[in-house]
Amino acid sequence: MAANTAEAMRALMAPRSVAVVGATERADASSSYVMKNLMRFGYQGQIIPVHPRRGTIFGLPASPSLSALTNAPDVAVIGIAADKVIAALEEAGSTGVKAAVVLASGFAELDEAGRERQRQLIEIAERYGMAICGPNCLGLFNLSSGAALYSSSLSTNLEKGRFAILSHSGASAIALGNTGRFGLSHIVSSGNSAATDIPDYLEFLAADDQTSAVGIVLEAIREPERLAAAMEKMHAANKPVIALRAGRSERGAQATAAHTGSLAGSNDAYRAFFRRTGIIEVSDMDGFMETATLCLDLKDRPAKPGVAIVGVSGGGVAHVSDIADEIGLSLPDLQPETVARVKARLPPFATPQNPLDTTGVVFADSGIYRDVLHALADDPSIGLIVATQDTPAGLDDFCASEYLGIAEAVSDYAGTGKVPVVFMSNLSSGHHPDVEAKLSNVPVLRGTKSALTAARSLITQSRHVSWPDKTTTTKKYLPAGALTEREAKQLLAAEGLPVPREQLVSSADAATEAARQLGFPVVMKIESPDILHKTEAGGVKLGVASETEARAAFDAIMAGARAYAPNADLRGVSVQEMVTGGVEALVGLVRHEPFGFGLVVGIGGVLVELVKDSAFDLLPIDLARAEAMIGETKLASLLEGYRGAPKADRRALAELLVKISEFAAQYGDDIEAVDLNPVAVLPEGKGVRILDALIIPRKRDRSDQPQLRRSRILRASEP
């Protein structure tokens, strides 16, 4: 999909003239809604109904066709059936129309005929340089200009403001646009987003003076590179972006044959992409509302990660502290000088700490509350203050008045305070209106978990994009056919990754000779491309310590493998150097389109799925990110020397992660997943060894690749 031009996006999002193709006064028609919305919301541009037979529609002169117009309108709203849309778009493009809104369903979401229509729609958009909202959408509404190109009822209660909503879902756009919590600059229900998608809208909004923040409701990311580029422009404009993704539930791992697939699902890939591009992800609509409110109303973003919680109830602030701990919000201890200042203003029975209970003394003297806020703001570890105070909407006016002094103190502080403050209700129903009225200069949040999560997200949000441009790494290809463990390790060794020495044998005599050469004890494993998890087939013998044991192990492994998989291709037994000691880790690659490969690292061994300890990120990674990923896992504690064990070579494991990232860049076109499990992380300074390797080839058309024979690497030690 080609990026839309700035002129085409301007014509779509801020049109000076609108043609409505298929315009009618029939009440239930989508085009009728568009006509009525344009007039109802005072659109000042030219409105041109297009109908082959009607002279006027809703009192406006109609044109029989777009071709009959002297001047092409900025945008054409196509309000006709799907099977007539392509002809209408062709006419629009050929007459110079730069943008369109296609309302009809019946495209790629339906059937093969619909997919063909959508393909034609995209081709027309690219040929004429048109921006197209839809198909299968409700349309869009620019509240500043009244350009309501929207095929559903729009509430007159919608307030103009500085927040834009972009949604693949029409219902979500309606719900979030009508919360009453924030004013809107634009609502876009983009449907299938066939030719114009979220990146195009973000690029427009990054330069839009009417918009300060954007919320998107995603069903899919199709072009991560373009979305990353659009986020660079949003960050440059200091405009945060919030994302609520629909369809997050897992429906099975992508690479079920590999342990990696069970540890890293598509959610992990999306989260990693959001993290790397600085998009704030929210989990539900409540989180969307609180995060949007915070992004819009917070005067300055927190410069430090520490948060101070202040309230008037010990139990209340303890509850908030519990939720803060649950979501990973940092509540640092106060510095001694801060403790002294707070103690000087509170009664002797108060405990100066974070979270802070000011006690009920502040109801009589709200100046104490204000002074405490200033003291907390001067603490060098505090970047945000959360004033938590429940003032339920059900209170009568007299009872609510008891809290007005606290609200005024927070508002007074906000005018001069060094760090930003928010006013939070633990109840999602919010505050009494008299209390909110005192807080016009303070973000007012609702619901403990949603509000604190919004604060954490804004504090930890990256302000830059670390998504790479496509590299020009030299591509390499796997040999044809499935790889055995030994072949996989030989391929890895050829790329400089550390593996044990091993030999493939086809008889018990050869097994004893190989074991003698490698040095006892050894490991013996079945060699078969058809047996992925060898332990389950009785195909692994550890600690083989003599020639007699080697002979017996060979016979037992071959017999067990034949019984487990009678039709498997059994190529013999691999006799391997036995690596002892160290910590077992898992390192893996798994493909997650459209992002490419992700890397997994965590505790390895046979209990991978049971332990489920891992960190994930999209590729590529550097050494700093590799170190950070290890630090996100319980594996890190094992590497430090758990319960008296020697420290393991964490640095070597981090370097292995970087090498696997580079391996994926070279061989990625041919790979679906890679499992390195276990990887032995040896004592510090001794490095790592890949003890078992599984490479799952990607099923793809190789007709465009060079003809490949089994490489010399893989043939070198075959009998």
XYZ file of C-alpha atoms in Angstrom:
719
model
C 0.000 0.000 0.000
C 1.470 3.337 -1.015
C 1.489 6.234 1.416
C -1.177 8.841 0.731
C -0.017 12.314 -0.284
C -0.465 15.251 2.056
C -2.847 16.898 -0.432
C -5.015 13.790 -0.708
C -5.181 13.484 3.094
C -6.070 17.157 3.429
C -8.886 16.648 0.923
C -10.174 13.706 2.957
C -9.791 15.103 6.475
C -10.481 18.809 5.862
C -12.484 18.990 2.615
C -13.582 22.305 1.146
C -16.247 20.634 -0.992
C -18.096 17.312 -0.718
C -19.952 15.292 -3.340
C -22.334 12.589 -2.073
C -22.683 9.876 -4.722
C -25.988 8.067 -4.402
C -27.518 10.921 -2.416
C -31.124 10.337 -1.437
C -33.721 11.523 1.049
C -34.634 7.934 1.971
C -34.311 7.867 5.764
C -32.520 4.534 6.100
C -29.894 5.145 3.395
C -26.292 5.709 4.412
C -25.982 8.641 2.022
C -29.036 10.237 3.625
C -27.288 10.211 6.999
C -24.253 11.898 5.436
C -26.365 14.624 3.823
C -28.256 15.340 7.052
C -25.083 15.313 9.184
C -23.340 17.790 6.901
C -26.254 20.208 7.163
C -26.920 19.554 10.850
C -23.356 20.322 11.929
C -23.052 23.483 9.856
C -20.550 22.414 7.230
C -19.667 25.598 5.366
C -18.118 24.028 2.286
C -20.006 23.146 -0.870
C -22.297 20.085 -0.635
C -23.074 18.418 -3.971
C -25.651 15.629 -4.067
C -25.013 13.272 -7.023
C -28.023 11.437 -8.462
C -28.724 10.536 -12.115
C -32.407 11.555 -12.026
C -33.161 13.875 -9.098
C -32.880 17.643 -9.563
C -32.606 18.503 -5.870
C -32.004 16.536 -2.676
C -32.713 18.072 0.711
C -33.177 21.328 -1.144
C -29.689 21.275 -2.670
C -29.116 21.213 -6.458
C -28.035 17.730 -7.563
C -25.617 16.741 -10.313
C -26.320 13.696 -12.502
C -22.694 12.509 -12.185
C -19.262 13.510 -10.983
C -18.162 13.909 -14.597
C -20.822 16.576 -15.131
C -19.279 18.872 -12.523
C -17.211 21.847 -13.694
C -14.859 21.618 -10.716
C -13.924 18.371 -9.017
C -14.871 18.290 -5.312
C -12.221 17.550 -2.705
C -13.920 14.360 -1.549
C -16.610 12.036 -2.868
C -18.685 10.081 -0.379
C -19.670 6.863 -2.186
C -23.027 5.844 -0.731
C -24.026 3.105 -3.182
C -23.957 -0.714 -3.262
C -20.612 -2.529 -3.326
C -20.972 -3.792 -6.895
C -21.255 -0.201 -8.183
C -18.445 1.291 -6.082
C -15.521 0.538 -8.409
C -17.106 2.320 -11.366
C -17.887 5.327 -9.151
C -14.313 5.449 -7.844
C -12.914 5.226 -11.366
C -15.073 8.170 -12.369
C -13.996 10.112 -9.274
C -10.323 9.518 -9.941
C -10.540 10.361 -13.617
C -12.291 13.667 -12.879
C -9.655 14.793 -10.382
C -11.287 13.919 -7.043
C -8.456 13.435 -4.549
C -10.298 11.592 -1.768
C -13.251 9.317 -1.173
C -15.230 7.708 1.619
C -16.566 4.259 0.659
C -19.365 3.304 3.036
C -20.522 -0.010 1.565
C -19.655 -3.424 2.959
C -19.112 -6.377 0.637
C -15.352 -6.177 0.167
C -12.474 -8.246 1.592
C -14.443 -8.979 4.753
C -17.017 -10.963 2.749
C -15.864 -13.388 0.042
C -13.598 -13.860 -2.972
C -15.634 -11.438 -5.093
C -15.317 -8.872 -2.324
C -11.569 -9.393 -2.123
C -11.320 -8.741 -5.850
C -13.343 -5.517 -5.439
C -10.993 -4.415 -2.674
C -7.976 -5.167 -4.871
C -9.476 -2.965 -7.600
C -10.210 -0.213 -5.067
C -6.560 -0.195 -3.970
C -5.378 -0.126 -7.584
C -7.567 2.903 -8.346
C -6.346 4.703 -5.226
C -2.708 4.148 -6.187
C -3.233 5.064 -9.834
C -4.949 8.380 -9.097
C -3.216 9.190 -5.791
C -6.500 9.109 -3.879
C -6.961 8.832 -0.123
C -9.891 6.495 0.613
C -11.601 6.001 3.965
C -13.124 2.516 4.079
C -14.639 0.494 2.574
C -17.054 -1.067 5.082
C -16.926 1.972 7.359
C -19.064 4.666 8.964
C -16.838 7.466 7.683
C -15.287 10.453 9.414
C -16.149 13.716 11.137
C -13.996 16.843 11.399
C -15.607 18.678 14.314
C -13.794 21.938 13.633
C -15.193 22.348 10.113
C -18.425 20.378 10.494
C -17.353 18.006 7.697
C -19.492 15.116 8.961
C -18.902 12.483 6.269
C -20.538 9.972 8.590
C -23.233 7.436 7.795
C -24.753 7.129 11.255
C -26.402 9.437 13.754
C -24.028 11.879 15.428
C -24.858 13.362 18.812
C -25.068 17.127 19.061
C -23.538 16.704 22.534
C -20.175 15.953 20.929
C -17.768 18.584 22.198
C -15.058 20.136 20.055
C -11.639 19.545 21.485
C -8.111 18.336 20.773
C -8.409 14.543 20.784
C -8.719 12.497 17.575
C -10.125 8.961 17.457
C -9.072 6.568 14.676
C -10.894 3.260 14.705
C -11.123 0.209 12.492
C -14.367 -0.485 14.380
C -17.399 1.732 13.829
C -19.073 0.787 17.122
C -15.920 1.553 19.120
C -15.598 4.948 17.455
C -19.176 5.802 18.486
C -18.700 4.572 22.068
C -15.400 6.325 22.730
C -16.410 9.496 20.933
C -19.443 9.951 23.179
C -17.974 9.418 26.641
C -18.199 13.129 27.450
C -14.742 12.975 29.039
C -12.834 14.872 26.360
C -13.443 17.096 23.382
C -12.754 15.836 19.871
C -11.005 17.181 16.814
C -11.796 14.211 14.545
C -13.541 10.847 14.582
C -12.535 8.372 11.881
C -14.236 5.005 11.438
C -11.976 3.535 8.767
C -13.381 0.007 8.377
C -11.237 -2.180 6.142
C -8.710 0.645 5.657
C -7.836 -0.822 2.280
C -6.015 2.131 0.721
C -5.695 4.583 3.621
C -4.832 3.244 7.047
C -3.787 4.380 10.512
C -0.281 5.574 9.431
C -1.797 7.932 6.849
C -4.188 9.454 9.379
C -1.433 9.833 11.990
C 0.833 11.643 9.530
C -1.983 14.094 8.829
C -2.796 14.574 12.530
C 0.876 15.094 13.450
C 0.702 18.360 11.483
C -2.889 19.227 12.451
C -3.131 22.299 14.696
C -6.504 21.127 16.060
C -5.149 17.854 17.512
C -2.991 17.314 20.629
C -3.356 13.553 21.161
C -4.709 10.557 19.252
C -6.429 7.342 20.282
C -6.559 4.414 17.883
C -8.664 1.241 17.993
C -6.762 -1.383 16.033
C -7.804 -4.686 14.587
C -4.479 -5.246 12.810
C -1.196 -3.599 11.887
C -0.453 -4.200 8.224
C 2.650 -2.108 7.602
C 4.752 -1.706 10.744
C 7.452 0.305 8.957
C 4.929 2.944 7.893
C 3.311 3.067 11.325
C 6.739 3.494 12.915
C 7.510 6.346 10.501
C 4.201 8.015 11.370
C 5.000 7.686 15.086
C 8.279 9.499 14.536
C 6.253 12.455 13.287
C 3.841 12.208 16.226
C 6.732 12.224 18.714
C 8.327 15.171 16.918
C 5.031 17.027 17.346
C 4.859 15.949 21.044
C 1.498 14.262 20.477
C 0.960 11.002 22.401
C -0.818 8.062 20.753
C -2.968 5.562 22.664
C -3.891 2.163 21.223
C -6.650 -0.284 22.135
C -6.228 -3.494 20.158
C -9.200 -5.729 19.452
C -8.712 -9.484 19.049
C -5.961 -9.995 21.641
C -7.066 -13.447 22.803
C -4.683 -16.218 21.789
C -5.852 -18.946 19.414
C -2.813 -21.148 19.614
C 0.901 -20.646 19.192
C 2.291 -20.076 15.735
C 5.020 -22.660 15.866
C 3.535 -25.480 17.933
C 6.458 -27.816 17.219
C 8.832 -25.417 18.957
C 8.818 -24.517 22.649
C 9.312 -20.906 21.578
C 5.849 -20.820 19.999
C 4.209 -21.660 23.320
C 6.040 -18.841 25.091
C 5.623 -15.946 22.636
C 2.253 -15.280 21.073
C 1.060 -12.492 18.822
C 0.194 -10.335 21.850
C 3.867 -10.283 22.781
C 4.756 -9.143 19.273
C 2.217 -6.315 19.338
C 3.326 -5.207 22.798
C 6.943 -5.193 21.679
C 6.067 -3.115 18.617
C 4.077 -0.633 20.709
C 6.961 -0.361 23.175
C 9.527 0.191 20.433
C 7.459 2.854 18.693
C 6.236 4.675 21.827
C 2.545 3.850 21.385
C 0.727 3.665 24.731
C -1.256 0.420 24.804
C -4.429 0.204 26.901
C -6.347 -2.964 27.696
C -9.945 -1.726 27.749
C -12.153 1.294 27.154
C -11.878 2.506 30.759
C -8.111 2.548 30.366
C -8.532 4.358 27.049
C -10.594 7.115 28.697
C -8.265 7.672 31.658
C -5.145 7.641 29.501
C -6.702 10.045 27.003
C -7.757 12.383 29.815
C -4.262 12.312 31.298
C -2.541 12.919 27.959
C -4.806 15.860 27.190
C -5.020 17.534 30.599
C -1.586 17.006 32.151
C 0.281 20.263 31.745
C 3.762 18.716 31.786
C 4.721 15.086 31.366
C 6.508 13.601 34.400
C 10.280 14.028 34.146
C 11.003 11.318 36.767
C 9.454 7.867 37.266
C 8.633 8.186 40.968
C 5.013 8.754 42.018
C 3.778 10.099 45.349
C 0.340 9.026 46.592
C -1.414 11.386 49.017
C -4.840 11.058 50.624
C -6.759 11.537 53.872
C -7.290 7.894 54.840
C -4.722 5.294 55.854
C -6.835 2.475 54.456
C -7.523 4.439 51.288
C -3.896 5.130 50.440
C -2.986 1.545 51.352
C -5.513 0.341 48.771
C -4.007 2.630 46.146
C -0.542 1.411 47.101
C -1.655 -2.195 46.584
C -2.828 -1.445 43.052
C 0.346 0.549 42.321
C 2.456 -2.442 43.344
C 0.303 -4.787 41.247
C 0.833 -2.792 38.047
C 4.481 -1.909 38.662
C 4.114 1.807 39.452
C 7.123 3.135 41.330
C 6.354 4.655 44.780
C 9.831 5.614 46.072
C 10.658 6.280 49.701
C 10.744 9.959 50.586
C 14.072 11.667 51.240
C 14.845 12.672 54.878
C 14.391 16.359 54.158
C 10.974 15.676 52.627
C 9.979 13.591 55.652
C 11.015 16.455 57.945
C 8.960 19.036 56.017
C 5.875 16.824 55.922
C 6.219 15.932 59.599
C 6.362 19.605 60.522
C 2.949 20.223 58.935
C 1.060 17.115 60.117
C -0.115 16.006 63.572
C 2.294 13.915 65.710
C 0.294 10.749 65.066
C 0.725 11.031 61.263
C 3.359 8.901 59.499
C 5.347 10.840 56.866
C 5.848 8.272 54.107
C 4.844 7.371 50.560
C 1.924 6.687 50.283
C 0.989 9.534 52.607
C -2.096 9.799 54.828
C -2.433 13.481 55.723
C -5.142 12.572 58.290
C -8.397 14.468 58.703
C -6.628 17.640 59.840
C -6.693 18.917 56.260
C -10.495 19.208 56.298
C -10.136 22.015 58.802
C -7.045 23.575 57.188
C -6.678 22.845 53.471
C -3.487 24.925 53.436
C -1.766 21.981 55.131
C -2.695 19.772 52.157
C -1.292 22.352 49.724
C 1.963 22.660 51.693
C 2.355 18.881 51.748
C 1.995 18.783 47.968
C 4.783 21.333 47.576
C 7.002 19.333 49.927
C 6.448 16.162 47.927
C 7.152 18.032 44.690
C 10.567 19.094 45.995
C 11.572 15.483 46.661
C 14.190 14.569 44.015
C 12.632 11.171 43.290
C 9.070 12.359 42.637
C 7.873 13.097 39.084
C 4.091 12.934 39.610
C 1.703 13.380 42.554
C -1.581 11.465 42.688
C -4.078 13.068 45.069
C -6.548 10.293 45.793
C -9.873 11.391 47.174
C -13.247 9.692 46.866
C -16.070 12.226 46.575
C -18.907 10.063 45.221
C -21.411 11.627 42.863
C -24.214 10.388 45.126
C -23.280 12.737 47.985
C -25.654 15.583 48.677
C -24.276 19.073 48.193
C -23.672 19.618 51.925
C -21.555 16.491 52.325
C -19.701 17.217 49.085
C -18.813 20.681 50.364
C -16.543 19.077 52.989
C -14.148 18.122 50.179
C -14.075 21.437 48.361
C -11.123 22.728 50.393
C -8.990 19.751 49.362
C -9.943 20.246 45.715
C -9.069 23.945 45.969
C -5.712 23.094 47.571
C -4.870 20.741 44.711
C -5.905 23.361 42.168
C -3.852 26.058 43.923
C -0.815 23.792 43.969
C -1.228 22.944 40.273
C -0.814 26.602 39.398
C 2.711 26.840 40.806
C 3.864 23.313 41.683
C 7.151 21.892 40.393
C 5.770 18.510 39.336
C 2.367 17.673 37.815
C -0.534 16.489 39.956
C -3.662 14.489 39.175
C -6.852 14.131 41.223
C -8.104 10.551 41.363
C -11.260 8.826 42.524
C -10.992 5.147 43.372
C -14.495 4.807 41.941
C -14.976 4.569 38.181
C -18.208 6.535 38.646
C -16.074 9.570 39.426
C -16.442 12.632 41.620
C -19.256 14.870 42.768
C -19.714 17.636 40.141
C -19.146 20.423 42.711
C -15.718 18.975 43.490
C -14.782 18.520 39.820
C -15.770 22.130 39.187
C -12.887 23.257 41.434
C -10.339 21.292 39.371
C -10.455 22.897 35.944
C -6.637 23.036 35.752
C -6.037 19.478 37.042
C -6.493 16.117 35.281
C -9.375 14.323 37.005
C -9.160 10.529 36.771
C -11.565 7.737 37.687
C -10.985 4.179 38.834
C -7.834 3.187 40.726
C -6.390 0.631 38.356
C -7.273 2.456 35.133
C -5.983 5.770 36.467
C -2.714 4.429 37.884
C -2.088 2.365 34.760
C -2.549 5.519 32.700
C 0.002 7.299 34.891
C 2.489 4.430 34.615
C 2.049 4.280 30.836
C 2.675 7.986 30.363
C 5.739 7.879 32.624
C 7.314 4.860 30.913
C 6.321 5.712 27.333
C 9.275 5.970 25.017
C 9.457 9.339 23.278
C 11.295 7.950 20.271
C 11.030 5.132 17.740
C 13.508 2.247 17.723
C 11.908 0.344 14.856
C 14.584 -0.184 12.187
C 14.374 0.442 8.492
C 14.667 -2.682 6.380
C 18.331 -3.647 6.230
C 20.350 -4.847 3.271
C 21.842 -7.864 5.074
C 23.168 -10.491 2.687
C 20.576 -13.267 2.515
C 21.502 -16.918 3.004
C 19.342 -19.974 2.451
C 18.800 -23.237 4.267
C 19.483 -26.488 2.452
C 16.318 -28.135 1.135
C 14.418 -30.446 3.451
C 14.039 -30.747 7.200
C 17.149 -30.381 9.349
C 18.103 -32.781 12.081
C 19.421 -31.448 15.378
C 23.008 -32.193 14.323
C 22.560 -30.436 10.973
C 20.982 -27.445 12.694
C 23.906 -27.164 15.079
C 26.422 -27.479 12.249
C 24.707 -24.615 10.467
C 24.823 -22.523 13.646
C 28.485 -23.402 14.207
C 29.338 -22.263 10.689
C 27.922 -18.853 11.652
C 30.128 -18.677 14.750
C 27.681 -19.931 17.391
C 29.077 -22.272 20.074
C 28.045 -25.957 19.931
C 29.565 -29.175 21.379
C 31.634 -31.557 19.230
C 29.721 -34.539 17.842
C 29.809 -37.401 15.315
C 27.023 -39.222 13.488
C 27.273 -43.039 13.609
C 25.237 -45.860 12.101
C 26.370 -48.873 14.176
C 27.129 -49.823 17.745
C 30.810 -50.335 16.852
C 31.012 -46.855 15.373
C 29.295 -45.453 18.460
C 31.955 -46.869 20.784
C 34.752 -45.517 18.589
C 33.181 -42.036 18.410
C 32.658 -41.953 22.163
C 36.296 -42.947 22.744
C 37.489 -40.133 20.436
C 35.269 -37.490 22.058
C 36.081 -38.676 25.581
C 33.737 -40.204 28.119
C 31.163 -39.389 29.308
C 29.154 -38.552 26.173
C 25.582 -37.838 25.156
C 23.877 -39.991 22.512
C 20.800 -38.878 20.567
C 18.670 -40.246 17.744
C 19.288 -38.571 14.374
C 15.988 -38.091 12.532
C 14.340 -35.121 10.841
C 10.975 -36.666 11.733
C 11.440 -36.780 15.534
C 11.464 -33.242 16.889
C 11.293 -33.941 20.621
C 13.735 -36.799 21.066
C 13.264 -37.332 24.799
C 9.662 -38.408 24.276
C 10.877 -41.128 21.870
C 13.483 -42.467 24.280
C 16.016 -41.045 21.881
C 18.407 -39.405 24.358
C 20.966 -41.020 26.675
C 23.022 -38.811 28.974
C 26.240 -39.602 30.791
C 27.263 -42.611 28.688
C 30.481 -43.493 30.527
C 32.016 -46.577 28.835
C 32.260 -48.499 25.580
C 29.832 -51.092 26.908
C 27.314 -48.383 27.780
C 27.795 -46.735 24.370
C 27.052 -50.011 22.556
C 23.934 -50.646 24.671
C 22.773 -47.034 24.304
C 22.989 -47.200 20.525
C 20.809 -50.318 20.363
C 18.294 -48.933 22.880
C 17.981 -45.570 21.098
C 17.396 -47.122 17.681
C 14.852 -49.609 19.038
C 12.999 -46.943 21.012
C 12.835 -44.586 18.030
C 11.480 -47.349 15.741
C 8.784 -48.149 18.268
C 7.886 -44.473 18.768
C 7.782 -43.540 15.053
C 7.794 -46.638 12.829
C 7.816 -44.588 9.605
C 10.439 -42.050 10.654
C 13.639 -41.543 8.676
C 16.238 -42.835 11.176
C 19.715 -41.763 10.067
C 21.652 -43.114 13.014
C 22.787 -41.814 16.379
C 24.679 -38.613 17.124
C 27.412 -39.060 19.708
C 28.102 -35.733 21.392
C 30.572 -34.190 23.778
C 28.859 -33.965 27.165
C 28.778 -30.466 28.627
C 28.199 -30.419 32.380
C 27.443 -27.669 34.841
C 26.051 -24.213 34.249
C 22.486 -22.964 33.962
C 20.013 -24.199 31.338
C 18.481 -21.433 29.224
C 16.141 -21.363 26.258
C 16.793 -19.104 23.288
C 14.355 -19.081 20.404
C 13.121 -17.324 17.310
C 9.487 -17.230 16.237
C 7.940 -15.463 13.260
C 5.096 -13.021 13.888
C 3.860 -11.321 10.754
C 3.788 -8.511 9.852
C 6.607 -7.706 12.267
C 9.025 -10.460 11.307
C 10.987 -12.368 13.928
C 10.819 -12.137 17.667
C 13.420 -13.452 20.095
C 12.650 -15.367 23.287
C 14.999 -16.009 26.212
C 14.209 -17.668 29.514
C 14.717 -20.662 31.757
C 15.338 -23.748 29.614
C 15.189 -27.497 29.995
C 12.336 -29.987 29.822
C 9.954 -27.885 31.946
C 9.830 -24.858 29.646
C 6.041 -24.786 29.244
C 5.483 -25.453 32.952
C 7.860 -22.745 34.180
C 6.903 -20.225 31.446
C 9.648 -17.789 32.358
C 10.685 -15.740 29.364
C 11.242 -12.312 27.869
C 10.372 -11.390 24.293
C 11.293 -8.669 21.848
C 11.130 -8.108 18.142
C 14.326 -8.123 16.120
C 16.864 -6.790 15.675
C 18.305 -6.366 19.170
C 21.642 -5.014 20.347
C 23.738 -6.045 23.337
C 22.077 -3.558 25.697
C 18.613 -4.872 24.848
C 19.853 -8.471 25.152
C 21.093 -7.731 28.670
C 17.786 -6.065 29.535
C 15.780 -9.035 28.249
C 17.730 -11.428 30.453
C 17.082 -9.084 33.372
C 13.319 -9.369 32.815
C 13.366 -13.106 33.620
C 13.875 -15.363 36.656
C 16.764 -16.786 34.653
C 18.719 -13.688 35.707
C 18.656 -14.821 39.346
C 19.923 -18.274 38.395
C 22.753 -16.743 36.403
C 23.824 -14.668 39.422
C 24.477 -17.865 41.383
C 21.323 -19.123 43.059
C 21.792 -20.660 46.534
C 25.546 -20.812 46.410
C 25.968 -21.929 42.798
C 28.779 -20.202 40.870
C 27.876 -17.178 38.770
C 27.173 -18.074 35.153
C 28.404 -16.289 32.036
C 25.527 -13.862 31.547
C 27.552 -11.709 29.167
C 28.147 -14.698 26.860
C 24.408 -15.451 26.837
C 23.652 -11.825 25.895
C 26.203 -12.053 23.079
C 24.534 -15.263 21.894
C 21.190 -13.427 21.690
C 22.755 -10.794 19.452
C 24.287 -13.479 17.231
C 20.898 -15.200 16.916
C 19.408 -11.838 15.946
C 22.048 -11.569 13.202
C 21.404 -15.197 12.168
C 17.705 -14.374 11.718
C 18.577 -11.394 9.516
C 20.554 -13.692 7.211
C 18.462 -16.874 7.142
C 15.077 -15.448 8.159
C 13.414 -15.808 4.776
C 13.791 -19.589 5.098
C 12.918 -20.047 8.786
C 9.609 -20.348 10.631
C 11.020 -20.919 14.125
C 14.211 -21.820 15.970
C 14.496 -23.546 19.350
C 17.821 -23.665 21.167
C 16.970 -25.625 24.305
C 18.839 -26.128 26.424
C 21.636 -23.653 26.066
C 24.184 -24.332 28.803
C 25.352 -21.062 30.340
C 28.657 -22.110 31.864
C 30.457 -20.515 34.837
C 31.538 -16.919 34.338
C 34.213 -16.626 31.679
C 33.507 -20.095 30.216
C 30.891 -19.049 27.643
C 27.793 -20.913 26.496
C 27.063 -24.093 24.505
C 23.981 -24.857 22.413
C 23.154 -28.410 23.519
C 20.052 -28.935 21.382
C 18.813 -27.088 18.314
C 15.597 -27.243 16.315
C 15.214 -25.213 13.114
C 11.768 -25.341 11.529
C 11.949 -24.349 7.836
C 9.441 -21.924 6.449
C 7.001 -23.300 3.924
C 7.489 -20.972 0.986
C 8.077 -20.849 -2.730
C 11.793 -21.330 -3.436
C 11.503 -20.874 -7.206
C 13.185 -17.482 -7.001
C 16.178 -18.804 -5.034
C 19.372 -20.384 -6.355
C 19.269 -24.155 -6.793
C 20.599 -25.520 -3.511
C 22.188 -28.848 -2.778
C 22.943 -30.105 0.721
C 25.730 -27.823 1.797
C 29.302 -28.960 2.401
C 28.779 -28.065 6.037
C 26.018 -30.638 6.429
C 27.676 -33.317 4.292
C 31.068 -33.163 5.959
C 30.436 -35.671 8.752
C 27.741 -37.840 7.163
C 28.681 -41.543 6.917
